[in-house]
Coordinates of C-alpha atoms (C1' of nucleotides) in Angstrom, one line a residue:
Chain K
X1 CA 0.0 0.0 0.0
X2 CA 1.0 3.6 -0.8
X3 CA 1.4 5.9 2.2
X4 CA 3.3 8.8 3.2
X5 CA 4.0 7.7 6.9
X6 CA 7.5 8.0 6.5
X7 CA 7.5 12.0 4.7
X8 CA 5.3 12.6 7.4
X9 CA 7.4 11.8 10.6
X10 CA 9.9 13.7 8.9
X11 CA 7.8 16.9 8.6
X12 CA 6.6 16.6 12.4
X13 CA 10.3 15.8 13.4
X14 CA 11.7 19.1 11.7
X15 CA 8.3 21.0 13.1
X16 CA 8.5 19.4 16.4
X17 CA 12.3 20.2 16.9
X18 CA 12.0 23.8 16.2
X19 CA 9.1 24.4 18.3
X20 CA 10.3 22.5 21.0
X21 CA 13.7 24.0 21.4
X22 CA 11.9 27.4 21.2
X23 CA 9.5 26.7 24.2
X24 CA 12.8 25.4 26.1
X25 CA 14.3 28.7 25.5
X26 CA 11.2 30.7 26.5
X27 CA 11.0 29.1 29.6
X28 CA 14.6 30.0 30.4
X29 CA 16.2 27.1 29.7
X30 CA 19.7 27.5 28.4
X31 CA 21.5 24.6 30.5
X32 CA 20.9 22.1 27.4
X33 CA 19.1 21.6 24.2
X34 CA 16.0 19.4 23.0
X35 CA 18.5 16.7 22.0
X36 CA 20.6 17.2 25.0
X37 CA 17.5 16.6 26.9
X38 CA 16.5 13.2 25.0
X39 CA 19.5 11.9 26.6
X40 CA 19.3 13.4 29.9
X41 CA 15.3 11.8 30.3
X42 CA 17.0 8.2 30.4
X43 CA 19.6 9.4 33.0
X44 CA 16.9 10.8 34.7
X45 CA 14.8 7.6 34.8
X46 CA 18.3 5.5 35.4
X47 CA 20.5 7.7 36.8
X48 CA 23.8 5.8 35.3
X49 CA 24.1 4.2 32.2
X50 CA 27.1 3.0 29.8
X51 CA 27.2 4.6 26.7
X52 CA 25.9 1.5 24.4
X53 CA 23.1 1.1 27.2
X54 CA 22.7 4.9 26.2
X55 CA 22.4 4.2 22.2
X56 CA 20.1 1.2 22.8
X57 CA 17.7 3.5 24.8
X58 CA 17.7 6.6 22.7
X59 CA 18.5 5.0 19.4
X60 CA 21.8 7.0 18.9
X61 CA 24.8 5.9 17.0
X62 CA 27.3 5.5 19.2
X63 CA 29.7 8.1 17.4
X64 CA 26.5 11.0 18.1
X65 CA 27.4 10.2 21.8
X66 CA 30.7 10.7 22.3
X67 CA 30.2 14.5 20.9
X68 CA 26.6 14.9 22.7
X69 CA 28.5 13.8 25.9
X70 CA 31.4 16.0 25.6
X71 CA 29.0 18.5 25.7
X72 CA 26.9 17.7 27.9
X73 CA 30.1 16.9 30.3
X74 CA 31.3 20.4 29.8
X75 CA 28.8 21.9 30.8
X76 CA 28.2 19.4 33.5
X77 CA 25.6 17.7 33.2
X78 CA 26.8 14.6 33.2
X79 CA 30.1 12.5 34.6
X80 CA 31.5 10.0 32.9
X81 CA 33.2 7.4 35.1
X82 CA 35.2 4.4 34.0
X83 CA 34.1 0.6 35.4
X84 CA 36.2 -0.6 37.5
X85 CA 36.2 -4.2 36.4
X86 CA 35.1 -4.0 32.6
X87 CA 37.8 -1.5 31.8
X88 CA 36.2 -0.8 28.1
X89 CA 32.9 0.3 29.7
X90 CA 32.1 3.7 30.8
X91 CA 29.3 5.3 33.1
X92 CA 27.5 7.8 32.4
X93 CA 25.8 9.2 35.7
X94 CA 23.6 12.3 35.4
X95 CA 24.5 15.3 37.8
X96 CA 22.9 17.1 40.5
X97 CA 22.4 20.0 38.4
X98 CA 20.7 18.1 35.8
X99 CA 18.8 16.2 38.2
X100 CA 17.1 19.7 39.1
X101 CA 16.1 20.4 35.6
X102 CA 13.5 16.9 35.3
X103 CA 10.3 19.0 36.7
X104 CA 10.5 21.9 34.1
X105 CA 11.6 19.6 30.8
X106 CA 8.5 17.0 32.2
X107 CA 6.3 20.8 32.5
X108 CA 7.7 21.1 28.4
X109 CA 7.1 17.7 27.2
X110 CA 3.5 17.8 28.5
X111 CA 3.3 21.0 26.9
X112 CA 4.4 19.7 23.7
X113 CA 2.2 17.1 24.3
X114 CA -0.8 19.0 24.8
X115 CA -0.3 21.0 21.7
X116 CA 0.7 17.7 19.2
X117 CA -2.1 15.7 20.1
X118 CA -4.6 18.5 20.6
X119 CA -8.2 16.6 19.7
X120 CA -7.0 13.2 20.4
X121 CA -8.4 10.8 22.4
X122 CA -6.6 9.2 25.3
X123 CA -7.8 5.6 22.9
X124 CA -6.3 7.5 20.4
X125 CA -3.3 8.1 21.5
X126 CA -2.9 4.3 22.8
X127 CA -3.8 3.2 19.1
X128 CA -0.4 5.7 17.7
X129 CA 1.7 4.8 20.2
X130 CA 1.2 1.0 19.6
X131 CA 1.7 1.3 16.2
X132 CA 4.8 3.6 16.5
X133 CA 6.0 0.6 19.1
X134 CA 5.6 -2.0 16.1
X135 CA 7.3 0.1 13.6
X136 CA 9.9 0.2 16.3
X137 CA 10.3 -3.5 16.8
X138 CA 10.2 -3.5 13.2
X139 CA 13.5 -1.5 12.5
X140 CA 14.9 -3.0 15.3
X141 CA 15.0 -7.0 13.8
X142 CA 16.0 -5.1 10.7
X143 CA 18.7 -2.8 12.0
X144 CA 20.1 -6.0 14.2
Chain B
X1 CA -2.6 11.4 29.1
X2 CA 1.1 10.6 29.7
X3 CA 2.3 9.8 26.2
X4 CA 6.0 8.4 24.8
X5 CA 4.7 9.3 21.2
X6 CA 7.3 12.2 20.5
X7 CA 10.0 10.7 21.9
X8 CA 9.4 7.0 19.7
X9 CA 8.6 9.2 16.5
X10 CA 12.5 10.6 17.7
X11 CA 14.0 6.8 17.8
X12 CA 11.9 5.9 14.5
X13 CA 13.6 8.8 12.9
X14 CA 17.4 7.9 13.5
X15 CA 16.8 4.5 13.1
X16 CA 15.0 4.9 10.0
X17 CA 17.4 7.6 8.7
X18 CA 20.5 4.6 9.1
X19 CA 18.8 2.4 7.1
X20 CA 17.3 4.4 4.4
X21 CA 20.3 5.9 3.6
X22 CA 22.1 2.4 4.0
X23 CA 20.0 0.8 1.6
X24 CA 20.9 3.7 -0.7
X25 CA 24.2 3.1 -1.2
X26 CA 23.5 -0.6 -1.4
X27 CA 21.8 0.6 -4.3
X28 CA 24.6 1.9 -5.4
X29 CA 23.3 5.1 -5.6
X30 CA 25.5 8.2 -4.4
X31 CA 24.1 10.6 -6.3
X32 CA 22.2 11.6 -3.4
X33 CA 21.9 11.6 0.0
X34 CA 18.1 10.8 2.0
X35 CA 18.1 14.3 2.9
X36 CA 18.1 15.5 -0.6
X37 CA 16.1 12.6 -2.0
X38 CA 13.1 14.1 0.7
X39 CA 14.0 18.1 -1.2
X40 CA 13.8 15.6 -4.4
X41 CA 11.0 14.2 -3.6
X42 CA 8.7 17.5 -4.5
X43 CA 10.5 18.4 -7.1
X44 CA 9.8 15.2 -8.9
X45 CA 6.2 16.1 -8.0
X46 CA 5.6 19.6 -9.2
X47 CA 9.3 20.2 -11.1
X48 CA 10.2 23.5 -9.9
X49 CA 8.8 25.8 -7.1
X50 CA 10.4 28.7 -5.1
X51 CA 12.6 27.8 -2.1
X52 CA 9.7 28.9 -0.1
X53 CA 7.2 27.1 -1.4
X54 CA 9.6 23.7 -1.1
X55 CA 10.4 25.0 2.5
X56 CA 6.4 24.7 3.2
X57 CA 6.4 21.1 1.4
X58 CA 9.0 20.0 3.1
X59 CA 8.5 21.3 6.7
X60 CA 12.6 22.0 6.9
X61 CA 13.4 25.8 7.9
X62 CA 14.7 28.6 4.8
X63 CA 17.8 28.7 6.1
X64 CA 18.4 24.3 5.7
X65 CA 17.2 24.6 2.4
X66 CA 19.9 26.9 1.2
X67 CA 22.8 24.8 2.3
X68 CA 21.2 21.4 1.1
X69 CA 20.4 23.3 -2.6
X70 CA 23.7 24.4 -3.0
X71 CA 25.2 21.0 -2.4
X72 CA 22.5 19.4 -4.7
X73 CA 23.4 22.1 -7.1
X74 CA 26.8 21.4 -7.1
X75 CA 25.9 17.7 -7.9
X76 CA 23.4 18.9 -11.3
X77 CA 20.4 17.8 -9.3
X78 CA 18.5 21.3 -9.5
X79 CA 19.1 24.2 -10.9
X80 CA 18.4 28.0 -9.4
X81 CA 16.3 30.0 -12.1
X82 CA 15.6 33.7 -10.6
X83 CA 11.7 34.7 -11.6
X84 CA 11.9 37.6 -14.0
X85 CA 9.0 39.3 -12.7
X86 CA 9.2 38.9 -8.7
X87 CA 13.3 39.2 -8.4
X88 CA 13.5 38.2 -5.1
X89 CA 12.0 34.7 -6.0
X90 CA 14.2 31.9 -7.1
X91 CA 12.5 29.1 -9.1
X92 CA 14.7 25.8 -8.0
X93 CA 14.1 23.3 -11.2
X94 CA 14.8 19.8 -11.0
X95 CA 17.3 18.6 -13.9
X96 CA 17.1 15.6 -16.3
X97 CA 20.0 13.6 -14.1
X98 CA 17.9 13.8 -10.7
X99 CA 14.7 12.8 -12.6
X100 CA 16.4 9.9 -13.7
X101 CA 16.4 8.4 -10.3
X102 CA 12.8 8.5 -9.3
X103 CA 11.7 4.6 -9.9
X104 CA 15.2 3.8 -8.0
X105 CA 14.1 6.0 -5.1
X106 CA 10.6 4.9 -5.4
X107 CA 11.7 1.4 -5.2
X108 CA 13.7 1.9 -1.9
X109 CA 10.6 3.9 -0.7
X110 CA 8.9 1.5 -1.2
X111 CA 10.8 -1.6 0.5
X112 CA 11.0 1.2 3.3
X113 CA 7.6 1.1 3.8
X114 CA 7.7 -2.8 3.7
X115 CA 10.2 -3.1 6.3
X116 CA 8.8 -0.2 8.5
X117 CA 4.9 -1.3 8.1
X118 CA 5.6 -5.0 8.2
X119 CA 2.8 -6.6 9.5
X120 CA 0.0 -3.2 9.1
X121 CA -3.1 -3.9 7.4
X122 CA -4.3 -1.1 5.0
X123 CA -6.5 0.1 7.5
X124 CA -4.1 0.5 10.2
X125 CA -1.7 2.3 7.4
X126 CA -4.6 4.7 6.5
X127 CA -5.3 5.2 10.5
X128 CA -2.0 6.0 11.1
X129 CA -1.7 8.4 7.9
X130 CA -4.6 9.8 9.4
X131 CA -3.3 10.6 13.0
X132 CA 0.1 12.0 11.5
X133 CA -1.9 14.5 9.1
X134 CA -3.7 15.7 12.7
X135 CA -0.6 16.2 14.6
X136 CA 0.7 18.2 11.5
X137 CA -1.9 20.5 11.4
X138 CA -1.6 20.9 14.9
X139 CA 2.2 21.7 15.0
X140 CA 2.0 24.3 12.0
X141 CA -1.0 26.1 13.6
X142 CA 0.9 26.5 16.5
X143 CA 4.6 27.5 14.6
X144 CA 2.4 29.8 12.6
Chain M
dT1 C1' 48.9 -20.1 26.2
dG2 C1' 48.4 -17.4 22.3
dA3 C1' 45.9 -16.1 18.3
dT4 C1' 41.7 -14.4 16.9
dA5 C1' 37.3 -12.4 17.5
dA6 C1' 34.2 -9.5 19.8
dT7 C1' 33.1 -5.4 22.5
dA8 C1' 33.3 -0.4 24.2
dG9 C1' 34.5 4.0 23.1
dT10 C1' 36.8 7.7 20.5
dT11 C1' 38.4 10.4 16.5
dC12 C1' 37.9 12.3 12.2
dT13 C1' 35.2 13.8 8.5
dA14 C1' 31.1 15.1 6.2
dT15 C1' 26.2 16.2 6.1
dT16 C1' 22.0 18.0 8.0
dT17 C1' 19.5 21.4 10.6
dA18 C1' 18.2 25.9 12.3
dG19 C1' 18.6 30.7 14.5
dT20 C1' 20.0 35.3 13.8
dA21 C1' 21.5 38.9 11.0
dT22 C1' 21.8 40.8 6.5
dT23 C1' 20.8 42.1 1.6
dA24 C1' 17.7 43.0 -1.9
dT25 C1' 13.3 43.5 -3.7
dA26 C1' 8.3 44.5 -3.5
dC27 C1' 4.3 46.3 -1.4
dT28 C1' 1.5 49.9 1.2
dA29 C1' -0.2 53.9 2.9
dA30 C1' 0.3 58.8 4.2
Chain F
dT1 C1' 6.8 59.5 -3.8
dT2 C1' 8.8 58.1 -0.1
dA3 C1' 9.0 56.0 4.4
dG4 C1' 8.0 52.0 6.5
dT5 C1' 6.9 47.2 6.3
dA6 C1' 6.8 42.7 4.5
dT7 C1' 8.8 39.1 1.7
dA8 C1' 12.6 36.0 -0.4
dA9 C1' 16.7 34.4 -0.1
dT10 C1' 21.6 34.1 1.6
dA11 C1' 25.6 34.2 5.1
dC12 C1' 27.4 33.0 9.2
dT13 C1' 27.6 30.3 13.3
dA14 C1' 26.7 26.4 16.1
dA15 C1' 24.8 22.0 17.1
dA16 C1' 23.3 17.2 16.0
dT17 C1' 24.0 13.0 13.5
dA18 C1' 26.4 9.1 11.7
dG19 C1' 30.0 6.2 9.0
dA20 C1' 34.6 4.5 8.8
dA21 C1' 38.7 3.8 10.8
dC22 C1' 41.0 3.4 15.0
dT23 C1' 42.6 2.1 20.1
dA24 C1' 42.1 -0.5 24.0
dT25 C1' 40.2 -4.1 26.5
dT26 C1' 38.0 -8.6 27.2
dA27 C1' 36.4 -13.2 25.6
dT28 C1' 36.9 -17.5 23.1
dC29 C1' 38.9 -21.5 21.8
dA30 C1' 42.4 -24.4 19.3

DNA sequence: TGATAATAGTTCTATTTAGTATTATACTAA
DNA sequence: TTAGTATAATACTAAATAGAACTATTATCA
C-alpha cells in the first residue's frame, strides 16, 4: 500500500524540533538543548548508564554520543566514570544540576504534548503509540 | 494522558534515517543523499517551485534549504532559475539527471515502507496516515 | 597459552538542521 | 513618492547526526 507515513514523521520531526527548542528557550532554559534533553530523560529515569546502554535507549549511534557527551560533560551535566572491572565500559551518571532540571523539561514535554495531540483521544493516543511501538520492533529486527 | 509518542517518532527517525540511507548506497546510488532525495522528492512532483514554497512542502526551515540546494546544485540535481518578474523569487528546477532516479528512489521507498509497516493492514496504514496528518496541522497552527 | 574475534569508546570527516543577522526587492499607505 | 513594512533568499555560526577507521580491552577456543 501507498502511504506517506515516513515523509510525514519527517515533517513533524523538523516541526516538532523547532518548536520544542523554542518553548525550552522561553522558559529559560539554556542549560541544554531538546537533543541534549532526550539523553538526559534516560539518565533521569536511570541515573547511570554506559554509553551502548545509552544508544540502545535513545536510538543513537554511538559516534552521536561521544560528541553529545562532551557537551553535555562540559557543561556538566553529566560524569562520565570508567568501570572498574570492565575497563572498556564507561558510566554515564547524570549530575545534581541536571537532576534539578527533570520537573520543568517534564512541565515542556507535557506541553508539547498537549499542543501535538490537541483533539486526540486518550484511545487514540494508545492506538499511535502501539503502532509507532511496532514500527519500532520493526527496525529494530531489521537494523540487528 | 502521559504519552511516549514524540519521543518514539525521535527513535523511528534515527533509526530509519541509518537504514534508508544504508539501503541507498547498497543501491549503489550516491548521487544523493536521504536528505536531498526528501528536497527531491517534490521536485519530482511539481518540477520547480520557489525555495519557499519547497520549504512549506517540506516542513525543513529557509535557512536548511539553502545549504542542502547548493550542495544538490553542485551535484546537477537542481538548478536555481531567478523569476523575471518577482526578483526576489528563485524558481529551484529539478534537472534531467535527478529525474532519472525517481523509480530507484521509489523502489527503496517502497521496500522502506515494507520493512517499516511489516505486518499493518491497509486500514491501520490509512489510520495512522490519518493521525500524523492531525498532529501536522496541529504543530503548523501552533509554529504559525 | 596465544591467536583471533568480539566489545566499548573515541576520532575524524562530512552532512544536516536551524537561528540570527543581513541584503535585496516588492508592497502599502500617508 | 517616499517611508516604513513585508517578503525572499543568503551568510554565518553552532549543534546534531552518523559512517569509517582506529585504540584498548575482554572473551573465546584451538
Amino acid at each position: 500500500m501507498k502511504t506517506d507515513c515516513g515523509y510525514l514523521m519527517s515533517q513533524l520531526q523538523y516541526m516538532g524540533g523547532r518548536i520544542f527548542e523554542k518553548i525550552l528557550r522561553d522558559s529559560g532554559i539554556d542549560a541544554f538543548t531538546g537533543a541534549q534533553g532526550r539523553i538526559l530523560y534516560v539518565l533521569w529515569e536511570h541515573g547511570s548508564l554506559t554509553i551502548t546502554k545509552i544508544g540502545k535507549m535513545t536510538s543513537l549511534a554511538k559516534s552521536t554520543l561521544t560528541v553529545m557527551l562532551d557537551m553535555m560533560e562540559k557543561k556538566k551535566l553529566v560524569r562520565r566514570v570508567p568501570d572498574p572491572v570492565n575497563r572498556r565500559q564507561i558510566h554515564v551518571q547524570i549530575t545534581e544540576k541536571a537532576k534539578g532540571y527533570k520537573k520543568e523539561y517534564d512541565d515542556i514535554s507535557n506541553r508539547m504534548t498537549e499542543l501535538s495531540y490537541a483533539g486526540f483521544s486518550d484511545a487514540e493516543m494508545e492506538c499511535l503509540e502501539g503502532m509507532l511501538k511496532r514500527i519500532k520492533r520493526n527496525l529494530e529486527s531489521y537494523e540487528a
